[in-house]
Amino acid sequence: MHFSLQCSLPPVITALCPQSKSFSHEPRHHRIKKPISHVPKSPLCSTTERALIHQCIEEEEEAFDGRVEDQTLPLGLRREALPRHVAVIMDGNRRWARLRDLPVGSGYEAGVRSLRKIVELCCEWGIKVLSVFAFSSDNWFRPKVEVEFLMSLFERGIQEDTGIFLRENIRISVIGDLARLPKAFQELIINLEEATKNNARFQLIVAVSYSGHYDVVQACQRLALKAKCGLIEPSDINESLIEQELETKCTEFPYPDLLIRTSGEFRVSNFMLWQLAYAELFFAQSLWPDFGEAEFLKALLAFQKRQRRYGG
């Protein structure tokens, strides 16, 4: 793609070198920079004037570069400063419904629409992993009718979106105590994970029947079993071995850079307790169904302003 940029030259240069009023440029990655000596030598243009022309070209190139590289990003976002892994506690679905005198299920359905929008934005902006807290281990204590509705909503969502995941090169991973899920749902998850395991554009990790406590406990149990079988010694157990047994071993980027929690609550609610050790936290006032592009952008801009020290 070619772009034409107009370079305003000082009047004296325009008068002396009329052939140099404008310059046609391609994006820098399509162009080889030419030294000053390659500027056409007019008998009326002195060395100083040709240097000024060259300087004008350079200034136009520098102003243009930022627009080329990040043309898919909203104003203010820097690609090199984006989080690779964003985790979200999608809170406020029930409150959203009650504020509108709607059934609780309507809040969850609206929440699914918000999730689809955030997934779309992550793919568009280049974020590699999104983890969402969809159903906590503690949520099993909610009314049976609500739990059954959520399970059916999850199943329906997978069935409706499988084609999109395959077409858009999205990998799906589901973490948590899946043994507690309905058998049909378990089979659906296994098939979806297998069908998308080689997709590399973006990974969506859905935490269902999950808690941070559960994750650490199951990792310890796996290591204990390995020790019992003589595969490792108890003294071998360290942070690295524990991390290899956590549920987030399913991704290249297991530690969220940014955690977003919606609905004005200021806690992590037993989500990825080990993995969030050095994550930046952002608490949004919006209820999850109202969380959209503007709110997501605000969280990412806030993240880019943080200085991550990792305890140093």
PDB file of C-alpha atoms in Angstrom:
ATOM      1  CA  MET A   1       0.000   0.000   0.000  1.00  0.00           C
ATOM      2  CA  HIS A   2       1.387   3.398  -0.959  1.00  0.00           C
ATOM      3  CA  PHE A   3       0.891   6.652   0.900  1.00  0.00           C
ATOM      4  CA  SER A   4       1.536  10.183  -0.315  1.00  0.00           C
ATOM      5  CA  LEU A   5       2.833  12.602   2.293  1.00  0.00           C
ATOM      6  CA  GLN A   6       3.191  16.296   1.721  1.00  0.00           C
ATOM      7  CA  CYS A   7       6.394  17.753   3.175  1.00  0.00           C
ATOM      8  CA  SER A   8       6.199  21.484   3.786  1.00  0.00           C
ATOM      9  CA  LEU A   9       9.627  22.938   3.002  1.00  0.00           C
ATOM     10  CA  PRO A  10      10.998  26.316   4.018  1.00  0.00           C
ATOM     11  CA  PRO A  11      10.049  28.977   1.437  1.00  0.00           C
ATOM     12  CA  VAL A  12      13.656  29.523   0.340  1.00  0.00           C
ATOM     13  CA  ILE A  13      14.086  25.829  -0.483  1.00  0.00           C
ATOM     14  CA  THR A  14      10.745  25.646  -2.281  1.00  0.00           C
ATOM     15  CA  ALA A  15      11.741  28.566  -4.418  1.00  0.00           C
ATOM     16  CA  LEU A  16      15.215  27.276  -5.209  1.00  0.00           C
ATOM     17  CA  CYS A  17      14.271  23.621  -5.674  1.00  0.00           C
ATOM     18  CA  PRO A  18      10.720  23.496  -7.112  1.00  0.00           C
ATOM     19  CA  GLN A  19      11.095  19.827  -7.978  1.00  0.00           C
ATOM     20  CA  SER A  20      11.289  19.044  -4.215  1.00  0.00           C
ATOM     21  CA  LYS A  21       7.864  20.321  -3.111  1.00  0.00           C
ATOM     22  CA  SER A  22       6.501  16.897  -2.175  1.00  0.00           C
ATOM     23  CA  PHE A  23       7.739  13.366  -1.664  1.00  0.00           C
ATOM     24  CA  SER A  24       5.934  10.084  -2.185  1.00  0.00           C
ATOM     25  CA  HIS A  25       6.581   7.614   0.598  1.00  0.00           C
ATOM     26  CA  GLU A  26       5.860   3.969   1.337  1.00  0.00           C
ATOM     27  CA  PRO A  27       5.782   2.630   4.913  1.00  0.00           C
ATOM     28  CA  ARG A  28       9.309   2.406   6.338  1.00  0.00           C
ATOM     29  CA  HIS A  29       9.340  -1.391   6.347  1.00  0.00           C
ATOM     30  CA  HIS A  30       8.854  -1.252   2.531  1.00  0.00           C
ATOM     31  CA  ARG A  31      11.577   1.330   1.963  1.00  0.00           C
ATOM     32  CA  ILE A  32      15.353   1.608   2.094  1.00  0.00           C
ATOM     33  CA  LYS A  33      16.645   4.778   3.713  1.00  0.00           C
ATOM     34  CA  LYS A  34      18.759   6.867   1.329  1.00  0.00           C
ATOM     35  CA  PRO A  35      21.645   9.044   2.475  1.00  0.00           C
ATOM     36  CA  ILE A  36      21.654  12.775   1.890  1.00  0.00           C
ATOM     37  CA  SER A  37      23.860  12.339  -1.145  1.00  0.00           C
ATOM     38  CA  HIS A  38      20.953  10.591  -2.934  1.00  0.00           C
ATOM     39  CA  VAL A  39      18.755  13.699  -2.826  1.00  0.00           C
ATOM     40  CA  PRO A  40      18.693  15.017  -6.419  1.00  0.00           C
ATOM     41  CA  LYS A  41      21.434  17.593  -6.834  1.00  0.00           C
ATOM     42  CA  SER A  42      19.976  20.728  -8.384  1.00  0.00           C
ATOM     43  CA  PRO A  43      22.514  23.363  -9.339  1.00  0.00           C
ATOM     44  CA  LEU A  44      20.354  25.805  -7.406  1.00  0.00           C
ATOM     45  CA  CYS A  45      20.376  23.728  -4.179  1.00  0.00           C
ATOM     46  CA  SER A  46      23.321  24.068  -1.863  1.00  0.00           C
ATOM     47  CA  THR A  47      24.545  21.260   0.382  1.00  0.00           C
ATOM     48  CA  THR A  48      22.837  22.901   3.371  1.00  0.00           C
ATOM     49  CA  GLU A  49      19.524  23.168   1.546  1.00  0.00           C
ATOM     50  CA  ARG A  50      19.679  19.521   0.469  1.00  0.00           C
ATOM     51  CA  ALA A  51      20.389  18.565   4.080  1.00  0.00           C
ATOM     52  CA  LEU A  52      17.263  20.450   5.162  1.00  0.00           C
ATOM     53  CA  ILE A  53      15.221  18.597   2.556  1.00  0.00           C
ATOM     54  CA  HIS A  54      16.553  15.294   3.855  1.00  0.00           C
ATOM     55  CA  GLN A  55      15.752  16.319   7.440  1.00  0.00           C
ATOM     56  CA  CYS A  56      12.186  17.090   6.421  1.00  0.00           C
ATOM     57  CA  ILE A  57      11.854  13.623   4.891  1.00  0.00           C
ATOM     58  CA  GLU A  58      13.156  12.029   8.080  1.00  0.00           C
ATOM     59  CA  GLU A  59      10.700  13.963  10.250  1.00  0.00           C
ATOM     60  CA  GLU A  60       7.791  12.860   8.072  1.00  0.00           C
ATOM     61  CA  GLU A  61       8.977   9.239   8.289  1.00  0.00           C
ATOM     62  CA  GLU A  62       9.201   9.348  12.080  1.00  0.00           C
ATOM     63  CA  ALA A  63       5.741  10.873  12.396  1.00  0.00           C
ATOM     64  CA  PHE A  64       4.358   8.207  10.067  1.00  0.00           C
ATOM     65  CA  ASP A  65       5.978   5.154  11.672  1.00  0.00           C
ATOM     66  CA  GLY A  66       3.757   4.949  14.755  1.00  0.00           C
ATOM     67  CA  ARG A  67       0.619   4.982  12.650  1.00  0.00           C
ATOM     68  CA  VAL A  68       1.812   2.065  10.543  1.00  0.00           C
ATOM     69  CA  GLU A  69       2.905  -0.303  13.292  1.00  0.00           C
ATOM     70  CA  ASP A  70      -0.106  -0.006  15.607  1.00  0.00           C
ATOM     71  CA  GLN A  71      -2.891   0.849  13.209  1.00  0.00           C
ATOM     72  CA  THR A  72      -5.096  -1.885  14.749  1.00  0.00           C
ATOM     73  CA  LEU A  73      -4.713  -0.543  18.295  1.00  0.00           C
ATOM     74  CA  PRO A  74      -6.799   2.193  19.917  1.00  0.00           C
ATOM     75  CA  LEU A  75      -5.086   5.513  20.472  1.00  0.00           C
ATOM     76  CA  GLY A  76      -2.721   5.353  23.444  1.00  0.00           C
ATOM     77  CA  LEU A  77      -2.121   1.599  23.516  1.00  0.00           C
ATOM     78  CA  ARG A  78       1.441   0.443  22.865  1.00  0.00           C
ATOM     79  CA  ARG A  79       1.844  -3.014  21.444  1.00  0.00           C
ATOM     80  CA  GLU A  80       5.103  -3.723  23.239  1.00  0.00           C
ATOM     81  CA  ALA A  81       3.481  -2.860  26.595  1.00  0.00           C
ATOM     82  CA  LEU A  82       0.355  -5.019  26.262  1.00  0.00           C
ATOM     83  CA  PRO A  83      -0.126  -7.841  28.772  1.00  0.00           C
ATOM     84  CA  ARG A  84       0.350 -11.284  27.283  1.00  0.00           C
ATOM     85  CA  HIS A  85      -2.103 -12.907  29.698  1.00  0.00           C
ATOM     86  CA  VAL A  86      -5.183 -11.169  31.104  1.00  0.00           C
ATOM     87  CA  ALA A  87      -7.323 -12.804  33.789  1.00  0.00           C
ATOM     88  CA  VAL A  88     -10.877 -11.661  34.526  1.00  0.00           C
ATOM     89  CA  ILE A  89     -13.245 -12.272  37.422  1.00  0.00           C
ATOM     90  CA  MET A  90     -16.562 -11.751  35.651  1.00  0.00           C
ATOM     91  CA  ASP A  91     -18.593 -10.486  38.584  1.00  0.00           C
ATOM     92  CA  GLY A  92     -21.977  -8.766  38.697  1.00  0.00           C
ATOM     93  CA  ASN A  93     -24.192 -10.796  36.357  1.00  0.00           C
ATOM     94  CA  ARG A  94     -26.913 -11.420  38.943  1.00  0.00           C
ATOM     95  CA  ARG A  95     -26.909  -7.823  40.183  1.00  0.00           C
ATOM     96  CA  TRP A  96     -27.150  -6.596  36.587  1.00  0.00           C
ATOM     97  CA  ALA A  97     -30.318  -8.671  36.105  1.00  0.00           C
ATOM     98  CA  ARG A  98     -31.906  -7.665  39.424  1.00  0.00           C
ATOM     99  CA  LEU A  99     -31.336  -3.963  38.750  1.00  0.00           C
ATOM    100  CA  ARG A 100     -33.421  -4.417  35.597  1.00  0.00           C
ATOM    101  CA  ASP A 101     -36.070  -6.650  37.176  1.00  0.00           C
ATOM    102  CA  LEU A 102     -34.976  -9.488  34.904  1.00  0.00           C
ATOM    103  CA  PRO A 103     -34.505 -13.185  35.691  1.00  0.00           C
ATOM    104  CA  VAL A 104     -31.042 -14.066  36.960  1.00  0.00           C
ATOM    105  CA  GLY A 105     -30.479 -16.103  33.807  1.00  0.00           C
ATOM    106  CA  SER A 106     -30.727 -12.942  31.704  1.00  0.00           C
ATOM    107  CA  GLY A 107     -27.737 -11.541  33.560  1.00  0.00           C
ATOM    108  CA  TYR A 108     -25.639 -14.594  32.753  1.00  0.00           C
ATOM    109  CA  GLU A 109     -26.679 -14.476  29.096  1.00  0.00           C
ATOM    110  CA  ALA A 110     -25.671 -10.807  28.952  1.00  0.00           C
ATOM    111  CA  GLY A 111     -22.380 -11.799  30.569  1.00  0.00           C
ATOM    112  CA  VAL A 112     -21.703 -14.302  27.786  1.00  0.00           C
ATOM    113  CA  ARG A 113     -22.175 -11.519  25.233  1.00  0.00           C
ATOM    114  CA  SER A 114     -19.617  -9.390  27.085  1.00  0.00           C
ATOM    115  CA  LEU A 115     -17.163 -12.290  27.131  1.00  0.00           C
ATOM    116  CA  ARG A 116     -17.492 -12.745  23.383  1.00  0.00           C
ATOM    117  CA  LYS A 117     -16.717  -9.052  22.883  1.00  0.00           C
ATOM    118  CA  ILE A 118     -13.608  -9.171  25.070  1.00  0.00           C
ATOM    119  CA  VAL A 119     -12.378 -12.300  23.262  1.00  0.00           C
ATOM    120  CA  GLU A 120     -12.835 -10.456  19.974  1.00  0.00           C
ATOM    121  CA  LEU A 121     -10.839  -7.470  21.253  1.00  0.00           C
ATOM    122  CA  CYS A 122      -8.036  -9.688  22.571  1.00  0.00           C
ATOM    123  CA  CYS A 123      -7.715 -11.316  19.157  1.00  0.00           C
ATOM    124  CA  GLU A 124      -7.778  -7.959  17.394  1.00  0.00           C
ATOM    125  CA  TRP A 125      -5.270  -6.245  19.695  1.00  0.00           C
ATOM    126  CA  GLY A 126      -2.804  -9.104  20.034  1.00  0.00           C
ATOM    127  CA  ILE A 127      -3.306 -10.316  23.614  1.00  0.00           C
ATOM    128  CA  LYS A 128      -2.312 -13.987  23.657  1.00  0.00           C
ATOM    129  CA  VAL A 129      -4.232 -15.474  26.617  1.00  0.00           C
ATOM    130  CA  LEU A 130      -7.468 -14.608  28.419  1.00  0.00           C
ATOM    131  CA  SER A 131      -8.471 -16.538  31.543  1.00  0.00           C
ATOM    132  CA  VAL A 132     -11.979 -16.076  32.909  1.00  0.00           C
ATOM    133  CA  PHE A 133     -13.458 -17.201  36.226  1.00  0.00           C
ATOM    134  CA  ALA A 134     -16.737 -18.636  34.966  1.00  0.00           C
ATOM    135  CA  PHE A 135     -17.832 -20.857  37.856  1.00  0.00           C
ATOM    136  CA  SER A 136     -16.206 -21.122  41.275  1.00  0.00           C
ATOM    137  CA  SER A 137     -16.079 -24.262  43.401  1.00  0.00           C
ATOM    138  CA  ASP A 138     -18.141 -22.253  45.887  1.00  0.00           C
ATOM    139  CA  ASN A 139     -20.854 -21.689  43.281  1.00  0.00           C
ATOM    140  CA  TRP A 140     -22.021 -25.277  43.688  1.00  0.00           C
ATOM    141  CA  PHE A 141     -23.799 -24.062  46.848  1.00  0.00           C
ATOM    142  CA  ARG A 142     -26.069 -21.748  44.843  1.00  0.00           C
ATOM    143  CA  PRO A 143     -29.690 -22.749  44.173  1.00  0.00           C
ATOM    144  CA  LYS A 144     -29.928 -25.917  42.107  1.00  0.00           C
ATOM    145  CA  VAL A 145     -32.012 -24.284  39.393  1.00  0.00           C
ATOM    146  CA  GLU A 146     -29.353 -21.571  38.954  1.00  0.00           C
ATOM    147  CA  VAL A 147     -26.524 -24.096  38.758  1.00  0.00           C
ATOM    148  CA  GLU A 148     -28.408 -26.184  36.198  1.00  0.00           C
ATOM    149  CA  PHE A 149     -29.082 -23.088  34.112  1.00  0.00           C
ATOM    150  CA  LEU A 150     -25.379 -22.197  34.160  1.00  0.00           C
ATOM    151  CA  MET A 151     -24.342 -25.684  33.098  1.00  0.00           C
ATOM    152  CA  SER A 152     -26.794 -25.590  30.194  1.00  0.00           C
ATOM    153  CA  LEU A 153     -25.593 -22.091  29.270  1.00  0.00           C
ATOM    154  CA  PHE A 154     -21.983 -23.292  29.183  1.00  0.00           C
ATOM    155  CA  GLU A 155     -22.899 -26.252  26.997  1.00  0.00           C
ATOM    156  CA  ARG A 156     -24.969 -24.123  24.642  1.00  0.00           C
ATOM    157  CA  GLY A 157     -22.182 -21.553  24.378  1.00  0.00           C
ATOM    158  CA  ILE A 158     -19.629 -24.193  23.411  1.00  0.00           C
ATOM    159  CA  GLN A 159     -21.933 -25.676  20.789  1.00  0.00           C
ATOM    160  CA  GLU A 160     -22.706 -22.267  19.273  1.00  0.00           C
ATOM    161  CA  ASP A 161     -19.121 -20.997  19.240  1.00  0.00           C
ATOM    162  CA  THR A 162     -17.096 -24.071  18.233  1.00  0.00           C
ATOM    163  CA  GLY A 163     -17.184 -23.025  14.589  1.00  0.00           C
ATOM    164  CA  ILE A 164     -15.882 -19.570  15.509  1.00  0.00           C
ATOM    165  CA  PHE A 165     -13.045 -21.042  17.590  1.00  0.00           C
ATOM    166  CA  LEU A 166     -11.947 -23.207  14.690  1.00  0.00           C
ATOM    167  CA  ARG A 167     -12.297 -20.485  12.066  1.00  0.00           C
ATOM    168  CA  GLU A 168     -10.522 -17.806  14.135  1.00  0.00           C
ATOM    169  CA  ASN A 169      -7.665 -20.093  15.258  1.00  0.00           C
ATOM    170  CA  ILE A 170      -8.639 -19.891  18.953  1.00  0.00           C
ATOM    171  CA  ARG A 171      -7.571 -22.536  21.434  1.00  0.00           C
ATOM    172  CA  ILE A 172      -9.923 -23.398  24.301  1.00  0.00           C
ATOM    173  CA  SER A 173      -8.783 -24.844  27.638  1.00  0.00           C
ATOM    174  CA  VAL A 174     -11.069 -25.568  30.583  1.00  0.00           C
ATOM    175  CA  ILE A 175      -9.543 -25.839  34.065  1.00  0.00           C
ATOM    176  CA  GLY A 176     -11.040 -26.888  37.384  1.00  0.00           C
ATOM    177  CA  ASP A 177     -12.489 -29.958  39.079  1.00  0.00           C
ATOM    178  CA  LEU A 178     -14.243 -31.189  35.966  1.00  0.00           C
ATOM    179  CA  ALA A 179     -15.245 -34.480  37.590  1.00  0.00           C
ATOM    180  CA  ARG A 180     -18.098 -32.598  39.254  1.00  0.00           C
ATOM    181  CA  LEU A 181     -19.573 -31.501  35.923  1.00  0.00           C
ATOM    182  CA  PRO A 182     -22.359 -33.401  34.118  1.00  0.00           C
ATOM    183  CA  LYS A 183     -20.949 -36.226  31.995  1.00  0.00           C
ATOM    184  CA  ALA A 184     -22.253 -34.789  28.736  1.00  0.00           C
ATOM    185  CA  PHE A 185     -20.580 -31.485  29.547  1.00  0.00           C
ATOM    186  CA  GLN A 186     -17.286 -33.229  30.332  1.00  0.00           C
ATOM    187  CA  GLU A 187     -17.333 -34.971  26.952  1.00  0.00           C
ATOM    188  CA  LEU A 188     -18.113 -31.699  25.193  1.00  0.00           C
ATOM    189  CA  ILE A 189     -15.103 -30.057  26.878  1.00  0.00           C
ATOM    190  CA  ILE A 190     -12.764 -32.933  25.977  1.00  0.00           C
ATOM    191  CA  ASN A 191     -13.846 -32.794  22.332  1.00  0.00           C
ATOM    192  CA  LEU A 192     -13.493 -29.012  22.146  1.00  0.00           C
ATOM    193  CA  GLU A 193     -10.027 -28.995  23.710  1.00  0.00           C
ATOM    194  CA  GLU A 194      -8.895 -31.720  21.325  1.00  0.00           C
ATOM    195  CA  ALA A 195     -10.331 -29.935  18.286  1.00  0.00           C
ATOM    196  CA  THR A 196      -8.632 -26.624  19.120  1.00  0.00           C
ATOM    197  CA  LYS A 197      -5.368 -27.792  20.718  1.00  0.00           C
ATOM    198  CA  ASN A 198      -3.231 -26.733  17.754  1.00  0.00           C
ATOM    199  CA  ASN A 199      -4.807 -23.292  17.352  1.00  0.00           C
ATOM    200  CA  ALA A 200      -2.195 -20.643  18.058  1.00  0.00           C
ATOM    201  CA  ARG A 201      -3.641 -17.176  17.491  1.00  0.00           C
ATOM    202  CA  PHE A 202      -5.250 -16.829  20.914  1.00  0.00           C
ATOM    203  CA  GLN A 203      -6.053 -19.003  23.930  1.00  0.00           C
ATOM    204  CA  LEU A 204      -9.164 -18.729  26.071  1.00  0.00           C
ATOM    205  CA  ILE A 205      -8.902 -20.461  29.457  1.00  0.00           C
ATOM    206  CA  VAL A 206     -12.250 -20.996  31.169  1.00  0.00           C
ATOM    207  CA  ALA A 207     -12.162 -21.802  34.890  1.00  0.00           C
ATOM    208  CA  VAL A 208     -15.170 -23.970  35.797  1.00  0.00           C
ATOM    209  CA  SER A 209     -15.619 -25.628  39.200  1.00  0.00           C
ATOM    210  CA  TYR A 210     -12.315 -23.984  40.038  1.00  0.00           C
ATOM    211  CA  SER A 211     -10.657 -22.356  43.042  1.00  0.00           C
ATOM    212  CA  GLY A 212      -7.117 -21.308  43.788  1.00  0.00           C
ATOM    213  CA  HIS A 213      -7.071 -23.557  46.848  1.00  0.00           C
ATOM    214  CA  TYR A 214      -8.188 -26.538  44.769  1.00  0.00           C
ATOM    215  CA  ASP A 215      -5.480 -25.851  42.196  1.00  0.00           C
ATOM    216  CA  VAL A 216      -2.648 -25.862  44.741  1.00  0.00           C
ATOM    217  CA  VAL A 217      -4.039 -28.917  46.561  1.00  0.00           C
ATOM    218  CA  GLN A 218      -4.379 -30.989  43.374  1.00  0.00           C
ATOM    219  CA  ALA A 219      -0.811 -30.029  42.404  1.00  0.00           C
ATOM    220  CA  CYS A 220       0.462 -31.218  45.793  1.00  0.00           C
ATOM    221  CA  GLN A 221      -1.502 -34.455  45.471  1.00  0.00           C
ATOM    222  CA  ARG A 222       0.061 -35.164  42.090  1.00  0.00           C
ATOM    223  CA  LEU A 223       3.539 -34.576  43.475  1.00  0.00           C
ATOM    224  CA  ALA A 224       2.800 -36.791  46.494  1.00  0.00           C
ATOM    225  CA  LEU A 225       1.731 -39.578  44.160  1.00  0.00           C
ATOM    226  CA  LYS A 226       4.939 -39.208  42.135  1.00  0.00           C
ATOM    227  CA  ALA A 227       6.957 -39.369  45.352  1.00  0.00           C
ATOM    228  CA  LYS A 228       5.047 -42.464  46.450  1.00  0.00           C
ATOM    229  CA  CYS A 229       5.812 -44.134  43.123  1.00  0.00           C
ATOM    230  CA  GLY A 230       9.493 -43.267  43.494  1.00  0.00           C
ATOM    231  CA  LEU A 231       9.542 -40.876  40.546  1.00  0.00           C
ATOM    232  CA  ILE A 232      10.756 -38.014  42.728  1.00  0.00           C
ATOM    233  CA  GLU A 233      12.069 -37.525  46.244  1.00  0.00           C
ATOM    234  CA  PRO A 234      10.142 -35.329  48.686  1.00  0.00           C
ATOM    235  CA  SER A 235      13.224 -33.137  48.902  1.00  0.00           C
ATOM    236  CA  ASP A 236      12.956 -32.532  45.124  1.00  0.00           C
ATOM    237  CA  ILE A 237       9.688 -30.658  45.513  1.00  0.00           C
ATOM    238  CA  ASN A 238      10.162 -26.942  44.873  1.00  0.00           C
ATOM    239  CA  GLU A 239       8.293 -24.038  43.321  1.00  0.00           C
ATOM    240  CA  SER A 240       9.144 -25.164  39.812  1.00  0.00           C
ATOM    241  CA  LEU A 241       7.694 -28.652  40.296  1.00  0.00           C
ATOM    242  CA  ILE A 242       4.531 -27.255  41.871  1.00  0.00           C
ATOM    243  CA  GLU A 243       4.073 -24.827  38.978  1.00  0.00           C
ATOM    244  CA  GLN A 244       4.357 -27.709  36.515  1.00  0.00           C
ATOM    245  CA  GLU A 245       1.371 -29.393  38.171  1.00  0.00           C
ATOM    246  CA  LEU A 246      -0.928 -26.371  38.365  1.00  0.00           C
ATOM    247  CA  GLU A 247      -3.951 -26.272  36.058  1.00  0.00           C
ATOM    248  CA  THR A 248      -2.414 -23.408  34.071  1.00  0.00           C
ATOM    249  CA  LYS A 249       0.266 -25.751  32.720  1.00  0.00           C
ATOM    250  CA  CYS A 250      -2.017 -25.818  29.669  1.00  0.00           C
ATOM    251  CA  THR A 251      -0.652 -22.483  28.426  1.00  0.00           C
ATOM    252  CA  GLU A 252       2.663 -20.990  27.348  1.00  0.00           C
ATOM    253  CA  PHE A 253       1.969 -17.985  29.588  1.00  0.00           C
ATOM    254  CA  PRO A 254       0.677 -19.431  32.890  1.00  0.00           C
ATOM    255  CA  TYR A 255       0.972 -16.249  34.963  1.00  0.00           C
ATOM    256  CA  PRO A 256      -1.497 -13.427  34.303  1.00  0.00           C
ATOM    257  CA  ASP A 257       0.113 -10.035  33.837  1.00  0.00           C
ATOM    258  CA  LEU A 258      -3.158  -8.280  34.588  1.00  0.00           C
ATOM    259  CA  LEU A 259      -6.182  -9.282  36.673  1.00  0.00           C
ATOM    260  CA  ILE A 260      -9.443  -7.426  36.099  1.00  0.00           C
ATOM    261  CA  ARG A 261     -12.317  -7.723  38.546  1.00  0.00           C
ATOM    262  CA  THR A 262     -15.654  -6.125  37.757  1.00  0.00           C
ATOM    263  CA  SER A 263     -18.637  -4.942  39.861  1.00  0.00           C
ATOM    264  CA  GLY A 264     -16.711  -2.755  42.311  1.00  0.00           C
ATOM    265  CA  GLU A 265     -15.495  -5.598  44.531  1.00  0.00           C
ATOM    266  CA  PHE A 266     -11.884  -5.449  45.749  1.00  0.00           C
ATOM    267  CA  ARG A 267     -10.811  -9.070  46.208  1.00  0.00           C
ATOM    268  CA  VAL A 268      -9.493 -11.985  44.157  1.00  0.00           C
ATOM    269  CA  SER A 269     -12.089 -14.479  45.470  1.00  0.00           C
ATOM    270  CA  ASN A 270      -9.890 -17.571  45.500  1.00  0.00           C
ATOM    271  CA  PHE A 271      -8.925 -17.281  41.821  1.00  0.00           C
ATOM    272  CA  MET A 272      -5.450 -18.378  40.641  1.00  0.00           C
ATOM    273  CA  LEU A 273      -3.879 -17.662  44.014  1.00  0.00           C
ATOM    274  CA  TRP A 274      -0.448 -18.982  43.060  1.00  0.00           C
ATOM    275  CA  GLN A 275      -0.416 -17.566  39.549  1.00  0.00           C
ATOM    276  CA  LEU A 276      -1.466 -14.044  40.561  1.00  0.00           C
ATOM    277  CA  ALA A 277       1.513 -13.511  42.866  1.00  0.00           C
ATOM    278  CA  TYR A 278       2.923 -10.664  40.733  1.00  0.00           C
ATOM    279  CA  ALA A 279      -0.071  -9.725  38.614  1.00  0.00           C
ATOM    280  CA  GLU A 280      -1.193  -6.118  38.356  1.00  0.00           C
ATOM    281  CA  LEU A 281      -4.723  -5.690  39.711  1.00  0.00           C
ATOM    282  CA  PHE A 282      -7.456  -3.524  38.190  1.00  0.00           C
ATOM    283  CA  PHE A 283     -10.870  -3.172  39.828  1.00  0.00           C
ATOM    284  CA  ALA A 284     -13.680  -1.883  37.616  1.00  0.00           C
ATOM    285  CA  GLN A 285     -16.954  -0.455  38.876  1.00  0.00           C
ATOM    286  CA  SER A 286     -18.912  -1.803  35.902  1.00  0.00           C
ATOM    287  CA  LEU A 287     -20.984  -4.930  36.327  1.00  0.00           C
ATOM    288  CA  TRP A 288     -19.665  -7.622  33.995  1.00  0.00           C
ATOM    289  CA  PRO A 289     -22.488  -7.391  31.394  1.00  0.00           C
ATOM    290  CA  ASP A 290     -21.683  -3.668  31.063  1.00  0.00           C
ATOM    291  CA  PHE A 291     -17.944  -4.239  30.698  1.00  0.00           C
ATOM    292  CA  GLY A 292     -17.045  -3.511  27.102  1.00  0.00           C
ATOM    293  CA  GLU A 293     -14.390  -1.979  24.887  1.00  0.00           C
ATOM    294  CA  ALA A 294     -14.134   1.347  26.750  1.00  0.00           C
ATOM    295  CA  GLU A 295     -13.702  -0.346  30.139  1.00  0.00           C
ATOM    296  CA  PHE A 296     -11.211  -2.881  28.759  1.00  0.00           C
ATOM    297  CA  LEU A 297      -9.182  -0.122  27.158  1.00  0.00           C
ATOM    298  CA  LYS A 298      -9.131   1.781  30.451  1.00  0.00           C
ATOM    299  CA  ALA A 299      -7.760  -1.286  32.240  1.00  0.00           C
ATOM    300  CA  LEU A 300      -5.055  -1.826  29.617  1.00  0.00           C
ATOM    301  CA  LEU A 301      -3.998   1.827  29.671  1.00  0.00           C
ATOM    302  CA  ALA A 302      -3.745   1.685  33.455  1.00  0.00           C
ATOM    303  CA  PHE A 303      -1.617  -1.466  33.162  1.00  0.00           C
ATOM    304  CA  GLN A 304       0.772   0.252  30.768  1.00  0.00           C
ATOM    305  CA  LYS A 305       1.443   2.948  33.347  1.00  0.00           C
ATOM    306  CA  ARG A 306       2.487   0.460  36.034  1.00  0.00           C
ATOM    307  CA  GLN A 307       6.112  -0.293  36.886  1.00  0.00           C
ATOM    308  CA  ARG A 308       6.402  -4.030  37.465  1.00  0.00           C
ATOM    309  CA  ARG A 309       9.173  -4.789  39.957  1.00  0.00           C
ATOM    310  CA  TYR A 310       8.445  -8.437  40.822  1.00  0.00           C
ATOM    311  CA  GLY A 311       9.484  -7.784  44.407  1.00  0.00           C
ATOM    312  CA  GLY A 312      12.734  -6.095  43.391  1.00  0.00           C
TER     313      GLY A 312
END
